[in-house]
């Protein structure tokens, strides 16, 4: 343990030496280093225990050493310090004097420097002002272009140069204002620019609205000018075609500053030779100021709202199109109403065509095509409706001409017009209807004014006048000397002339329709057929059916229709001459005049038969038989003789009729007379007939047979006309001869004398005689002959009844 302790002592001493060296180093660092000393001092505490106490002891020793060194130094320099203090005290007085002098000098210097300071400050202020002025000038020079551009902008807006103003705004925003954006006034200017843009947009839009209103009001003037130029151009082309014999295939019009060609023509302008007759060719810009549209389009394009502007413009124009396409309710009353309607539409599309060609994208080809298709449909619907109200053919013809000019005008601007030309076929049908109504009135007037008597011709001149109106050809009439009469009445040449006038009127509609001669010929023939088969035929039928038209008039009508029928071939030639189409051409429509006049003639013939029968009935009604007379008068009844005289005079008038007509009328009259006389005997109201009455009736029938045998109308075979009375003759003979045994024995045999006597007819008449015999005073006497006759009548009645019953059972 002693050894261990002795061994530890050297180690402790070594540690203490080491610590002393460290503390010495630390003290040296404290003396030499500047604060902070945290790092140095921290090493004192990091070594071993009691380091702080030992460091403080070492530090105190170090301080004492330094104190001894300071003390030694002070002792060494003390004498010099005392001497310096003494010297300082000596200079104290001098320092006081110097201080006074310095103070005085300072005062005087301060007094002298005040003026300098004032001048200096003034100079400084001037230099500052000068520097500020220079700065302001520099800044103003920087701002001046922006201010000048803004002023220029205001002037441009005031001068309505909006496009330039927008360009100026763009320069302000992109070039000038960014350089001076730090200034308040520039910021205000920048804030005002959007407002100015909106103001320009509103102003340009207001101008556009005024423009739209203006063209809405002036579209009819624009369209009228375009249609007039189209018509002049077409007239010129037709004249040129006639001169040069060059087919017209295209026409073109100059209205929108460009040449518009139609799809069928050669290029041509108005010839210098026609300049004196032409009006100055107007451009659409001469009639309308389009600058608002261009300005508004440019403005909206610059502002990036071109699409907005295009949509607005198209929307407004669509609205205007609907207004333009809406006709006035009274449009169909005058041609001016139609002309204004077409002018407005043409003006609308002329403006759109101009906009299409001078602007890019504002309107497009597809847009105008769509708008035109819509307009075409509306136009066609309107014209169909309003043309149906037209009753004046002249107005319908004017409408057709307007449609053609309008179609040519629109075709000249490149719009398809096939549907419009197709519509003309419907308008043509309406035109034909109005013509037919007009000519129905004309025919009615002609027939009402006709005297239905042959035309008297006094001399050659009158004959030529009639021949110029109607192609009358009759060799026998030509041979007769003047004065003479033509077989036709005055209505015939008038009707023939009016048919030709109708053809001319129909031809007017076919002009300018771009149709071939064959088509025109076909249209003329069809319309003429309608006139003949509908209008003229109906007029003839109405005349024939009128109560006041007598037999003489009917005979004249038959003669008239015969000659009109013969004249139909001349109407064929007339149409051929004006259309240059041969009637032998394939598919050429034939005129139906032959059938028309044949039908009218047949109706007149039937009416003759009817009126003859009516006249016969009138005479029959005058009959006044005494059916109970015992003896006949010995002469025919007066009414019957008057009837026969009437028939003779009437059939004399029939000499100008065709033979078959007169023969048929005569046969029909005789048959009707025979039937009427038979019905008189068999009348149910007639209860009894005496033999004397039968004998008187037989006298009248004999006169009828004499009339039939007198050949009142030539052409009958012998006894043919008398056959009309054969039934009545056999019936009367049966009763006159009282040949009942022969009748009953030979009944049904082809050789029977009374083959045409019907048992039922004989029974009815015999019963009337039986009733008369019962009431007759002669039969009331009980004589054997009378009793036998009465029994015979009863026996015959029974046999006749059995025959009648047998016939009914057999049937």
Coordinates of N, CA, C and O in Angstrom, one line a residue, residues 101 263 390 418 438 444 479 578 587 730 747:
X101 N -10.0 83.9 -28.7 CA -9.7 84.3 -30.1 C -10.5 83.4 -31.1 O -11.1 83.8 -32.1
X263 N -77.6 31.2 -116.7 CA -77.0 29.9 -117.0 C -77.3 29.5 -118.4 O -77.0 28.3 -118.8
X390 N -107.2 36.1 -108.5 CA -107.3 37.0 -109.7 C -108.4 36.5 -110.6 O -108.4 35.3 -110.9
X418 N -85.5 27.4 -111.1 CA -86.3 26.4 -111.8 C -87.7 26.3 -111.2 O -88.7 26.1 -111.9
X438 N -113.6 34.9 -119.0 CA -113.8 36.1 -119.8 C -114.4 35.8 -121.1 O -115.4 36.5 -121.6
X444 N -121.4 34.6 -124.4 CA -122.7 34.9 -123.9 C -123.3 36.1 -124.6 O -124.4 36.2 -125.0
X479 N -122.2 31.5 -156.1 CA -122.8 31.7 -157.5 C -123.9 32.6 -157.5 O -124.3 33.2 -158.5
X578 N -98.6 30.4 -136.4 CA -98.0 31.2 -135.4 C -97.0 30.5 -134.6 O -96.2 31.2 -133.9
X587 N -96.9 13.7 -131.7 CA -97.4 14.1 -130.4 C -98.1 15.4 -130.4 O -98.4 16.0 -129.4
X730 N -154.9 0.8 -137.2 CA -155.5 -0.5 -137.1 C -156.5 -0.6 -135.9 O -157.5 -1.3 -136.0
X747 N -155.5 -13.4 -134.1 CA -154.6 -12.8 -133.1 C -153.3 -13.6 -133.0 O -153.3 -14.8 -132.9

